[in-house]
Amino acid sequence: MSPKKPAAPAWQEVPGAQEIMDRALPLLGAARAREYEALAAVVFETALLFTNSEGRPDLSRSSHNAKRWMSDLLDAGGFKPVPGDSKERREKLAADRQAVLQGVRTAMSKIRVDYIRSMDTDSAERDHRFPGLPDSDAIFAYYKIIPKAQGELRLEDYHRRTSLQRLGALLADGEPTIAPADAPDVVHALHRLATALAPALLDGADTKEKVQLRREIGETRAALLALEESLS
């Protein structure tokens, strides 16, 4: 029988973890008021303190220590029911706890992305924390982290949906009349639609339809070239 792998030390045994906890606790008051940035900045320090299974910083905070540390922080901060609490009290604590977790996660996503991007100009930190990963792209790829904060992604999604909705409304009116204020959104929508098209999507078109599509694509290209020149 192979020897049992020694258990990883609890978070309390990791030097510096308790000190971070002590600094995080007073910030839970702001988190109750839906202000998460200060708390997220302190919590992110644990992503550099705890390690993943390969000994690298736990940037995804998916290790047992990172999860247990956060759970203990919320318990110590009063987000845990006590014997005798009513059902309504327990439900409110559970909802408040989840709100803090989500709020910190969202705020920390920008901090994490900014930190990883900073590795391109801080080679000493990068070599110390991420040996073998030569730049931020390699770090993003290693951790499977999208190089954009959640706020950026939500804003992009909002702008994408808004511009497509405006384009749909214009096309529903027959010959569209585009106001200057709507022009940028129309260009954004056209870009997203055009880049979503792939040649294979048109394989099923018959000969007559292909002729029509080639004509319309040519006219579209000419119109876009004229727009491009007007912006130079």
Coordinates of N, CA and C in Angstrom, one line a residue:
M1 N 0.8 -1.2 0.0 CA 0.0 0.0 0.0 C 0.9 1.2 0.0
S2 N 0.6 2.2 -0.9 CA 1.4 3.4 -1.0 C 1.1 4.3 0.2
P3 N 2.1 5.0 0.6 CA 1.9 5.9 1.8 C 0.9 7.0 1.5
K4 N 0.1 7.4 2.5 CA -0.9 8.5 2.2 C -0.2 9.8 2.1
K5 N -0.7 10.6 1.1 CA -0.1 11.9 0.9 C -0.4 12.8 2.1
P6 N 0.6 13.5 2.6 CA 0.3 14.3 3.7 C -0.7 15.4 3.4
A7 N -1.6 15.7 4.4 CA -2.6 16.7 4.2 C -1.9 18.1 4.1
A8 N -2.5 19.0 3.2 CA -2.0 20.3 3.1 C -2.3 21.1 4.4
P9 N -1.5 22.0 4.8 CA -1.8 22.7 6.1 C -3.1 23.5 5.9
A10 N -3.8 23.7 7.1 CA -5.0 24.5 7.1 C -4.6 26.0 6.8
W11 N -5.5 26.8 6.4 CA -5.2 28.2 6.1 C -4.6 28.9 7.3
Q12 N -5.0 28.5 8.5 CA -4.5 29.2 9.7 C -3.0 28.9 9.9
E13 N -2.5 27.9 9.2 CA -1.0 27.6 9.3 C -0.2 28.2 8.3
V14 N -0.9 28.9 7.3 CA -0.1 29.6 6.2 C 0.3 31.0 6.7
P15 N 1.6 31.3 6.8 CA 2.0 32.6 7.3 C 1.4 33.7 6.5
G16 N 0.8 34.6 7.3 CA 0.2 35.8 6.7 C -1.3 35.7 6.5
A17 N -1.9 34.5 6.5 CA -3.3 34.4 6.2 C -4.2 35.0 7.3
Q18 N -3.8 34.9 8.6 CA -4.5 35.4 9.7 C -4.5 37.0 9.6
E19 N -3.3 37.5 9.3 CA -3.1 38.9 9.2 C -4.0 39.5 8.2
I20 N -4.2 38.8 7.0 CA -5.1 39.3 6.0 C -6.5 39.3 6.5
M21 N -6.8 38.2 7.2 CA -8.2 38.0 7.7 C -8.5 39.2 8.7
D22 N -7.5 39.6 9.5 CA -7.7 40.7 10.5 C -8.0 42.0 9.8
R23 N -7.3 42.2 8.6 CA -7.6 43.4 7.9 C -8.9 43.4 7.1
A24 N -9.3 42.2 6.7 CA -10.5 42.1 5.9 C -11.8 42.2 6.8
L25 N -11.7 41.8 8.0 CA -12.9 41.8 8.8 C -13.6 43.2 9.0
P26 N -12.8 44.2 9.2 CA -13.5 45.6 9.4 C -14.1 46.1 8.1
L27 N -13.7 45.5 6.9 CA -14.2 46.0 5.6 C -15.6 45.3 5.3
L28 N -16.0 44.4 6.1 CA -17.3 43.7 5.8 C -18.5 44.7 6.0
G29 N -18.2 45.7 6.8 CA -19.3 46.7 7.0 C -19.6 47.5 5.7
A30 N -18.5 47.8 5.0 CA -18.7 48.5 3.7 C -19.4 47.5 2.7
A31 N -19.0 46.2 2.8 CA -19.6 45.2 1.9 C -21.1 45.1 2.1
R32 N -21.6 45.2 3.4 CA -23.0 45.2 3.6 C -23.7 46.4 3.0
A33 N -23.0 47.4 2.7 CA -23.5 48.6 2.0 C -23.3 48.5 0.5
R34 N -22.9 47.3 0.0 CA -22.7 47.0 -1.4 C -21.5 47.8 -1.9
E35 N -20.5 48.0 -1.1 CA -19.3 48.6 -1.5 C -18.2 47.6 -1.3
Y36 N -17.7 47.0 -2.4 CA -16.9 45.8 -2.3 C -15.5 46.0 -2.7
E37 N -15.1 47.1 -3.3 CA -13.8 47.3 -3.8 C -12.7 47.1 -2.8
A38 N -12.8 47.7 -1.6 CA -11.7 47.7 -0.6 C -11.6 46.2 -0.1
L39 N -12.7 45.6 0.2 CA -12.6 44.2 0.6 C -12.0 43.3 -0.4
A40 N -12.4 43.5 -1.7 CA -11.9 42.6 -2.8 C -10.4 42.8 -2.9
A41 N -9.9 44.0 -2.7 CA -8.4 44.2 -2.8 C -7.7 43.4 -1.8
V42 N -8.3 43.3 -0.5 CA -7.6 42.6 0.5 C -7.8 41.1 0.3
V43 N -9.0 40.6 -0.1 CA -9.2 39.2 -0.4 C -8.3 38.7 -1.5
F44 N -8.0 39.6 -2.5 CA -7.1 39.2 -3.6 C -5.7 38.8 -3.1
E45 N -5.3 39.4 -2.0 CA -4.0 39.0 -1.4 C -3.9 37.5 -1.1
T46 N -5.0 36.9 -0.8 CA -5.0 35.5 -0.5 C -4.8 34.7 -1.8
A47 N -5.2 35.2 -2.9 CA -4.9 34.6 -4.2 C -3.5 34.4 -4.5
L48 N -2.7 35.3 -3.9 CA -1.2 35.3 -4.1 C -0.6 34.5 -2.9
L49 N -1.3 34.4 -1.8 CA -0.7 33.7 -0.6 C -0.9 32.2 -0.7
F50 N -2.2 31.7 -1.1 CA -2.4 30.3 -1.2 C -2.0 29.9 -2.6
T51 N -1.8 28.6 -2.7 CA -1.3 28.0 -4.0 C -2.2 26.9 -4.5
N52 N -2.1 26.7 -5.8 CA -2.9 25.6 -6.4 C -2.1 24.3 -6.3
S53 N -2.5 23.3 -7.0 CA -1.9 22.0 -6.8 C -0.5 21.9 -7.4
E54 N -0.2 22.9 -8.3 CA 1.2 22.9 -8.9 C 2.1 23.9 -8.2
G55 N 1.6 24.5 -7.1 CA 2.5 25.4 -6.3 C 2.5 26.8 -6.8
R56 N 1.6 27.1 -7.7 CA 1.5 28.5 -8.3 C 0.4 29.3 -7.5
P57 N 0.5 30.6 -7.5 CA -0.6 31.4 -6.9 C -2.0 30.9 -7.3
D58 N -2.9 30.9 -6.3 CA -4.2 30.4 -6.5 C -5.1 31.5 -7.1
L59 N -4.8 32.0 -8.3 CA -5.5 33.2 -8.8 C -7.0 32.9 -9.0
S60 N -7.4 31.7 -9.2 CA -8.8 31.4 -9.4 C -9.5 31.2 -8.0
R61 N -8.7 31.2 -7.0 CA -9.2 31.0 -5.6 C -10.1 29.8 -5.5
S62 N -9.6 28.7 -6.1 CA -10.4 27.5 -6.1 C -9.9 26.4 -5.2
S63 N -8.8 26.7 -4.5 CA -8.2 25.8 -3.5 C -9.1 25.7 -2.3
H64 N -8.9 24.6 -1.5 CA -9.6 24.4 -0.3 C -9.3 25.5 0.7
N65 N -8.1 25.9 0.8 CA -7.7 27.0 1.7 C -8.4 28.3 1.4
A66 N -8.4 28.7 0.1 CA -9.0 29.9 -0.3 C -10.5 29.9 0.0
K67 N -11.2 28.8 -0.3 CA -12.6 28.7 0.0 C -12.9 28.7 1.5
R68 N -12.1 28.0 2.3 CA -12.3 27.9 3.7 C -12.0 29.2 4.4
W69 N -11.0 29.9 3.9 CA -10.6 31.2 4.4 C -11.8 32.2 4.3
M70 N -12.4 32.2 3.0 CA -13.5 33.2 2.8 C -14.7 32.8 3.6
S71 N -15.0 31.5 3.7 CA -16.1 31.1 4.5 C -15.9 31.5 6.0
D72 N -14.7 31.3 6.5 CA -14.5 31.7 7.9 C -14.5 33.2 8.1
L73 N -14.1 33.9 7.1 CA -14.2 35.4 7.2 C -15.7 35.8 7.3
L74 N -16.5 35.2 6.5 CA -18.0 35.6 6.5 C -18.6 35.1 7.8
D75 N -18.2 33.9 8.3 CA -18.7 33.5 9.6 C -18.3 34.4 10.7
A76 N -17.1 34.9 10.7 CA -16.6 35.8 11.8 C -17.2 37.1 11.6
G77 N -17.7 37.5 10.4 CA -18.3 38.8 10.2 C -19.8 38.8 10.5
G78 N -20.3 37.7 11.0 CA -21.7 37.7 11.3 C -22.7 37.2 10.2
F79 N -22.1 36.6 9.2 CA -23.0 36.1 8.1 C -23.3 34.6 8.3
K80 N -23.5 34.3 9.5 CA -23.8 32.9 9.9 C -24.9 32.8 10.9
P81 N -25.9 32.0 10.7 CA -27.0 31.9 11.6 C -26.5 31.2 12.9
V82 N -27.2 31.6 14.0 CA -26.9 31.0 15.3 C -28.1 30.2 15.8
P83 N -27.9 29.3 16.7 CA -29.1 28.6 17.2 C -30.2 29.5 17.7
G84 N -31.4 29.2 17.3 CA -32.5 30.1 17.7 C -32.9 31.1 16.7
D85 N -32.1 31.3 15.6 CA -32.5 32.2 14.6 C -33.8 31.7 13.8
S86 N -34.6 32.7 13.5 CA -35.8 32.3 12.7 C -35.5 31.9 11.3
K87 N -36.5 31.4 10.6 CA -36.3 31.0 9.2 C -36.0 32.2 8.4
E88 N -36.8 33.3 8.7 CA -36.6 34.6 7.9 C -35.1 35.1 8.1
R89 N -34.7 35.0 9.4 CA -33.3 35.5 9.7 C -32.3 34.6 8.9
R90 N -32.5 33.3 8.9 CA -31.5 32.4 8.2 C -31.5 32.7 6.7
E91 N -32.7 33.0 6.2 CA -32.8 33.2 4.7 C -32.1 34.6 4.4
K92 N -32.3 35.6 5.2 CA -31.7 36.8 5.0 C -30.2 36.7 5.1
L93 N -29.7 36.0 6.1 CA -28.2 35.8 6.2 C -27.6 35.1 5.0
A94 N -28.4 34.1 4.5 CA -27.9 33.4 3.3 C -27.9 34.3 2.1
A95 N -28.9 35.1 2.0 CA -28.9 36.0 0.8 C -27.8 37.1 0.9
D96 N -27.6 37.6 2.1 CA -26.6 38.6 2.3 C -25.2 38.0 2.1
R97 N -25.0 36.8 2.5 CA -23.7 36.1 2.3 C -23.4 35.9 0.9
Q98 N -24.5 35.5 0.1 CA -24.3 35.3 -1.3 C -24.0 36.6 -2.0
A99 N -24.7 37.6 -1.6 CA -24.5 39.0 -2.2 C -23.0 39.4 -2.0
V100 N -22.5 39.2 -0.8 CA -21.1 39.6 -0.6 C -20.1 38.8 -1.4
L101 N -20.4 37.5 -1.5 CA -19.5 36.6 -2.3 C -19.5 37.0 -3.7
Q102 N -20.7 37.3 -4.3 CA -20.8 37.7 -5.7 C -20.2 39.1 -5.9
G103 N -20.4 40.0 -5.0 CA -19.9 41.3 -5.1 C -18.4 41.4 -5.0
V104 N -17.8 40.6 -4.1 CA -16.3 40.5 -4.0 C -15.8 39.8 -5.3
R105 N -16.4 38.8 -5.7 CA -16.0 38.1 -6.9 C -15.9 39.0 -8.1
T106 N -17.0 39.8 -8.3 CA -17.0 40.7 -9.4 C -16.0 41.8 -9.3
A107 N -15.9 42.4 -8.1 CA -14.9 43.5 -7.9 C -13.4 43.0 -8.1
M108 N -13.2 41.7 -7.6 CA -11.9 41.2 -7.6 C -11.5 40.8 -9.1
S109 N -12.4 40.6 -10.0 CA -12.1 40.2 -11.3 C -11.3 41.3 -12.0
K110 N -11.6 42.5 -11.8 CA -10.8 43.6 -12.4 C -9.4 43.7 -11.7
I111 N -9.4 43.5 -10.4 CA -8.1 43.6 -9.7 C -7.2 42.5 -10.2
R112 N -7.8 41.3 -10.4 CA -7.0 40.2 -10.9 C -6.5 40.4 -12.4
V113 N -7.4 40.9 -13.2 CA -7.0 41.2 -14.6 C -5.9 42.2 -14.6
D114 N -6.1 43.3 -13.9 CA -5.1 44.4 -13.8 C -3.7 43.8 -13.3
Y115 N -3.8 43.0 -12.3 CA -2.5 42.4 -11.8 C -1.8 41.6 -12.8
I116 N -2.6 40.7 -13.5 CA -1.9 39.8 -14.5 C -1.3 40.7 -15.6
R117 N -2.1 41.7 -16.1 CA -1.5 42.6 -17.1 C -0.2 43.3 -16.6
S118 N -0.2 43.6 -15.4 CA 1.0 44.3 -14.8 C 2.3 43.4 -14.9
M119 N 2.1 42.1 -15.1 CA 3.3 41.2 -15.1 C 4.1 41.5 -16.4
D120 N 3.5 42.1 -17.4 CA 4.3 42.5 -18.6 C 5.3 43.5 -18.3
T121 N 5.2 44.3 -17.3 CA 6.1 45.4 -17.0 C 6.8 45.1 -15.6
D122 N 6.6 44.0 -15.0 CA 7.2 43.7 -13.7 C 7.8 42.3 -13.8
S123 N 8.9 42.2 -14.5 CA 9.5 40.8 -14.8 C 10.0 40.2 -13.5
A124 N 10.4 40.9 -12.5 CA 10.9 40.3 -11.3 C 9.7 39.6 -10.5
E125 N 8.6 40.3 -10.4 CA 7.4 39.7 -9.8 C 6.9 38.5 -10.6
R126 N 6.9 38.7 -11.9 CA 6.4 37.6 -12.8 C 7.3 36.3 -12.6
D127 N 8.6 36.5 -12.7 CA 9.5 35.4 -12.5 C 9.4 34.7 -11.2
H128 N 9.1 35.5 -10.2 CA 9.0 35.0 -8.8 C 7.7 34.2 -8.6
R129 N 6.6 34.8 -9.1 CA 5.3 34.2 -8.9 C 5.0 33.2 -10.0
F130 N 5.4 33.4 -11.2 CA 4.9 32.6 -12.3 C 6.1 32.1 -13.2
P131 N 7.1 31.4 -12.6 CA 8.2 30.9 -13.4 C 7.8 30.0 -14.5
G132 N 8.4 30.3 -15.7 CA 8.0 29.6 -16.9 C 6.9 30.2 -17.7
L133 N 6.2 31.2 -17.2 CA 5.2 31.9 -17.9 C 5.7 33.2 -18.3
P134 N 6.0 33.4 -19.6 CA 6.8 34.6 -20.0 C 6.1 35.9 -20.1
D135 N 4.7 35.9 -20.1 CA 4.0 37.2 -20.2 C 2.6 37.0 -19.7
S136 N 1.8 38.1 -19.8 CA 0.4 38.0 -19.3 C -0.4 37.1 -20.1
D137 N -0.2 37.0 -21.4 CA -1.0 36.1 -22.2 C -0.8 34.7 -21.7
A138 N 0.4 34.3 -21.4 CA 0.7 32.9 -20.9 C 0.0 32.7 -19.6
I139 N 0.0 33.7 -18.7 CA -0.6 33.6 -17.4 C -2.1 33.4 -17.6
F140 N -2.7 34.3 -18.4 CA -4.2 34.2 -18.7 C -4.5 32.8 -19.2
A141 N -3.7 32.3 -20.1 CA -4.0 31.0 -20.7 C -3.8 29.8 -19.7
Y142 N -2.8 29.9 -18.9 CA -2.5 28.9 -17.9 C -3.7 28.7 -16.9
Y143 N -4.2 29.9 -16.4 CA -5.3 29.9 -15.5 C -6.7 29.8 -16.1
K144 N -6.7 29.8 -17.5 CA -8.0 29.9 -18.2 C -8.8 31.0 -17.8
I145 N -8.2 32.2 -17.6 CA -8.9 33.4 -17.2 C -9.1 34.3 -18.4
I146 N -10.3 34.7 -18.6 CA -10.6 35.7 -19.7 C -9.9 37.0 -19.4
P147 N -9.1 37.6 -20.3 CA -8.4 38.8 -19.9 C -9.2 40.1 -19.9
K148 N -10.4 39.9 -19.4 CA -11.3 41.1 -19.2 C -12.1 40.9 -17.9
A149 N -12.3 42.0 -17.2 CA -13.0 42.0 -15.9 C -14.5 41.7 -16.2
Q150 N -15.2 41.2 -15.2 CA -16.6 41.0 -15.4 C -17.4 42.2 -15.8
G151 N -17.0 43.3 -15.2 CA -17.7 44.6 -15.6 C -17.5 45.0 -17.0
E152 N -16.3 44.7 -17.6 CA -16.0 45.0 -19.0 C -16.9 44.1 -19.9
L153 N -17.0 42.8 -19.5 CA -17.8 41.8 -20.3 C -19.2 42.2 -20.3
R154 N -19.7 42.6 -19.1 CA -21.2 43.0 -19.0 C -21.4 44.2 -19.9
L155 N -20.5 45.2 -19.8 CA -20.7 46.4 -20.6 C -20.6 46.1 -22.1
E156 N -19.7 45.2 -22.5 CA -19.6 44.8 -23.9 C -20.9 44.2 -24.4
D157 N -21.4 43.3 -23.5 CA -22.7 42.6 -23.8 C -23.8 43.6 -23.9
Y158 N -23.9 44.5 -23.0 CA -24.9 45.6 -23.1 C -24.9 46.3 -24.4
H159 N -23.7 46.8 -24.8 CA -23.5 47.6 -26.0 C -23.9 46.7 -27.2
R160 N -23.5 45.4 -27.2 CA -23.8 44.6 -28.3 C -25.3 44.4 -28.5
R161 N -26.0 44.1 -27.4 CA -27.4 44.0 -27.5 C -28.1 45.3 -27.9
T162 N -27.7 46.4 -27.4 CA -28.3 47.7 -27.7 C -28.1 48.0 -29.1
S163 N -26.9 47.8 -29.7 CA -26.6 48.2 -31.1 C -27.4 47.3 -32.0
L164 N -27.5 46.0 -31.7 CA -28.3 45.0 -32.5 C -29.8 45.4 -32.5
Q165 N -30.3 45.8 -31.3 CA -31.7 46.2 -31.2 C -31.9 47.4 -32.1
R166 N -31.0 48.4 -32.1 CA -31.2 49.6 -32.9 C -31.2 49.3 -34.3
L167 N -30.3 48.4 -34.7 CA -30.2 48.0 -36.1 C -31.4 47.3 -36.6
G168 N -32.0 46.4 -35.7 CA -33.2 45.7 -36.0 C -34.4 46.7 -36.2
A169 N -34.4 47.7 -35.3 CA -35.5 48.7 -35.4 C -35.4 49.5 -36.7
L170 N -34.2 49.8 -37.1 CA -34.0 50.6 -38.4 C -34.4 49.7 -39.6
L171 N -34.0 48.5 -39.6 CA -34.4 47.6 -40.7 C -35.8 47.3 -40.8
A172 N -36.5 47.4 -39.7 CA -38.0 47.1 -39.7 C -38.8 48.2 -40.4
D173 N -38.1 49.4 -40.6 CA -38.8 50.5 -41.2 C -38.7 50.6 -42.7
G174 N -38.3 49.5 -43.3 CA -38.1 49.5 -44.8 C -36.8 50.1 -45.1
E175 N -36.8 51.2 -45.9 CA -35.6 51.9 -46.2 C -35.1 52.7 -44.9
P176 N -34.0 52.3 -44.3 CA -33.6 52.9 -43.0 C -33.1 54.3 -43.2
T177 N -33.5 55.2 -42.3 CA -33.0 56.5 -42.2 C -32.2 56.6 -40.9
I178 N -30.9 56.8 -41.0 CA -30.0 56.7 -39.9 C -29.7 58.1 -39.4
A179 N -30.0 58.4 -38.2 CA -29.6 59.7 -37.6 C -28.1 59.6 -37.2
P180 N -27.4 60.8 -37.2 CA -26.0 60.8 -36.8 C -25.7 60.1 -35.5
A181 N -26.7 60.3 -34.5 CA -26.4 59.8 -33.2 C -26.5 58.2 -33.2
D182 N -27.2 57.7 -34.2 CA -27.3 56.2 -34.3 C -26.2 55.6 -35.1
A183 N -25.5 56.3 -35.9 CA -24.5 55.8 -36.8 C -23.4 54.9 -36.2
P184 N -22.8 55.3 -35.1 CA -21.8 54.5 -34.5 C -22.4 53.1 -34.1
D185 N -23.6 53.1 -33.5 CA -24.2 51.8 -33.1 C -24.5 50.9 -34.3
V186 N -24.8 51.5 -35.4 CA -25.1 50.7 -36.6 C -23.8 50.1 -37.1
V187 N -22.7 50.9 -37.1 CA -21.4 50.3 -37.5 C -21.0 49.2 -36.6
H188 N -21.2 49.4 -35.2 CA -20.8 48.4 -34.3 C -21.6 47.1 -34.6
A189 N -22.9 47.2 -34.8 CA -23.8 46.1 -35.1 C -23.4 45.4 -36.4
L190 N -23.1 46.2 -37.4 CA -22.6 45.6 -38.7 C -21.3 44.8 -38.5
H191 N -20.4 45.3 -37.7 CA -19.2 44.7 -37.5 C -19.4 43.3 -36.8
R192 N -20.2 43.3 -35.8 CA -20.5 42.1 -35.0 C -21.2 41.0 -35.9
L193 N -22.1 41.5 -36.7 CA -22.8 40.5 -37.6 C -21.8 40.0 -38.7
A194 N -21.0 40.9 -39.3 CA -20.1 40.4 -40.3 C -19.1 39.5 -39.8
T195 N -18.5 39.7 -38.6 CA -17.5 38.9 -38.1 C -18.1 37.5 -37.6
A196 N -19.4 37.5 -37.4 CA -20.0 36.2 -37.0 C -20.3 35.3 -38.2
L197 N -20.3 35.9 -39.4 CA -20.5 35.1 -40.6 C -19.2 34.4 -41.0
A198 N -19.4 33.1 -41.5 CA -18.3 32.3 -42.0 C -18.7 31.8 -43.3
P199 N -17.8 31.6 -44.3 CA -18.1 31.1 -45.6 C -18.9 29.8 -45.6
A200 N -18.7 28.9 -44.6 CA -19.5 27.7 -44.6 C -21.0 27.9 -44.4
L201 N -21.3 29.1 -43.8 CA -22.7 29.3 -43.5 C -23.5 29.6 -44.8
L202 N -22.8 29.9 -45.9 CA -23.4 30.2 -47.2 C -23.3 29.0 -48.2
D203 N -22.8 27.9 -47.7 CA -22.7 26.7 -48.6 C -24.0 26.3 -49.2
G204 N -25.1 26.5 -48.5 CA -26.4 25.9 -49.0 C -27.1 26.8 -49.9
A205 N -26.5 28.0 -50.2 CA -27.2 28.9 -51.2 C -27.1 28.4 -52.6
D206 N -28.2 28.6 -53.3 CA -28.2 28.1 -54.7 C -27.5 29.2 -55.6
T207 N -27.4 28.9 -56.9 CA -26.6 29.7 -57.8 C -27.2 31.1 -57.9
K208 N -28.5 31.2 -58.0 CA -29.1 32.5 -58.1 C -28.9 33.3 -56.9
E209 N -29.1 32.7 -55.7 CA -28.9 33.4 -54.4 C -27.5 33.8 -54.2
K210 N -26.5 33.0 -54.7 CA -25.1 33.4 -54.6 C -24.8 34.6 -55.4
V211 N -25.4 34.7 -56.6 CA -25.2 35.9 -57.4 C -25.7 37.2 -56.6
Q212 N -26.9 37.0 -56.1 CA -27.5 38.2 -55.3 C -26.6 38.5 -54.1
L213 N -26.1 37.5 -53.4 CA -25.3 37.7 -52.2 C -24.0 38.4 -52.6
R214 N -23.4 37.9 -53.7 CA -22.1 38.6 -54.1 C -22.3 40.0 -54.4
R215 N -23.4 40.3 -55.0 CA -23.7 41.7 -55.4 C -23.9 42.6 -54.1
E216 N -24.6 42.1 -53.2 CA -24.9 42.8 -51.9 C -23.6 42.9 -51.1
I217 N -22.8 41.9 -51.1 CA -21.5 42.0 -50.3 C -20.6 43.0 -51.0
G218 N -20.6 43.0 -52.3 CA -19.8 44.0 -53.0 C -20.2 45.5 -52.7
E219 N -21.5 45.7 -52.7 CA -22.1 47.0 -52.4 C -21.8 47.4 -51.0
T220 N -21.9 46.4 -50.1 CA -21.6 46.7 -48.7 C -20.1 47.0 -48.5
R221 N -19.3 46.3 -49.2 CA -17.8 46.6 -49.1 C -17.5 48.0 -49.5
A222 N -18.1 48.4 -50.7 CA -17.9 49.7 -51.2 C -18.4 50.8 -50.2
A223 N -19.6 50.6 -49.6 CA -20.1 51.5 -48.7 C -19.2 51.6 -47.4
L224 N -18.7 50.5 -47.0 CA -17.9 50.5 -45.8 C -16.5 51.2 -46.1
L225 N -16.0 51.0 -47.3 CA -14.7 51.6 -47.7 C -14.9 53.1 -47.7
A226 N -16.1 53.6 -48.2 CA -16.3 55.0 -48.2 C -16.4 55.6 -46.7
L227 N -17.0 54.8 -45.9 CA -17.1 55.2 -44.5 C -15.7 55.2 -43.8
E228 N -14.9 54.2 -44.1 CA -13.6 54.2 -43.6 C -12.7 55.4 -44.0
E229 N -12.9 55.7 -45.3 CA -12.1 56.9 -45.8 C -12.6 58.2 -45.1
S230 N -13.8 58.3 -44.9 CA -14.4 59.5 -44.2 C -13.9 59.7 -42.8
L231 N -13.4 58.6 -42.2 CA -12.9 58.7 -40.8 C -11.4 59.0 -40.8
S232 N -10.7 59.0 -41.9 CA -9.3 59.2 -41.9 C -8.9 60.6 -41.8

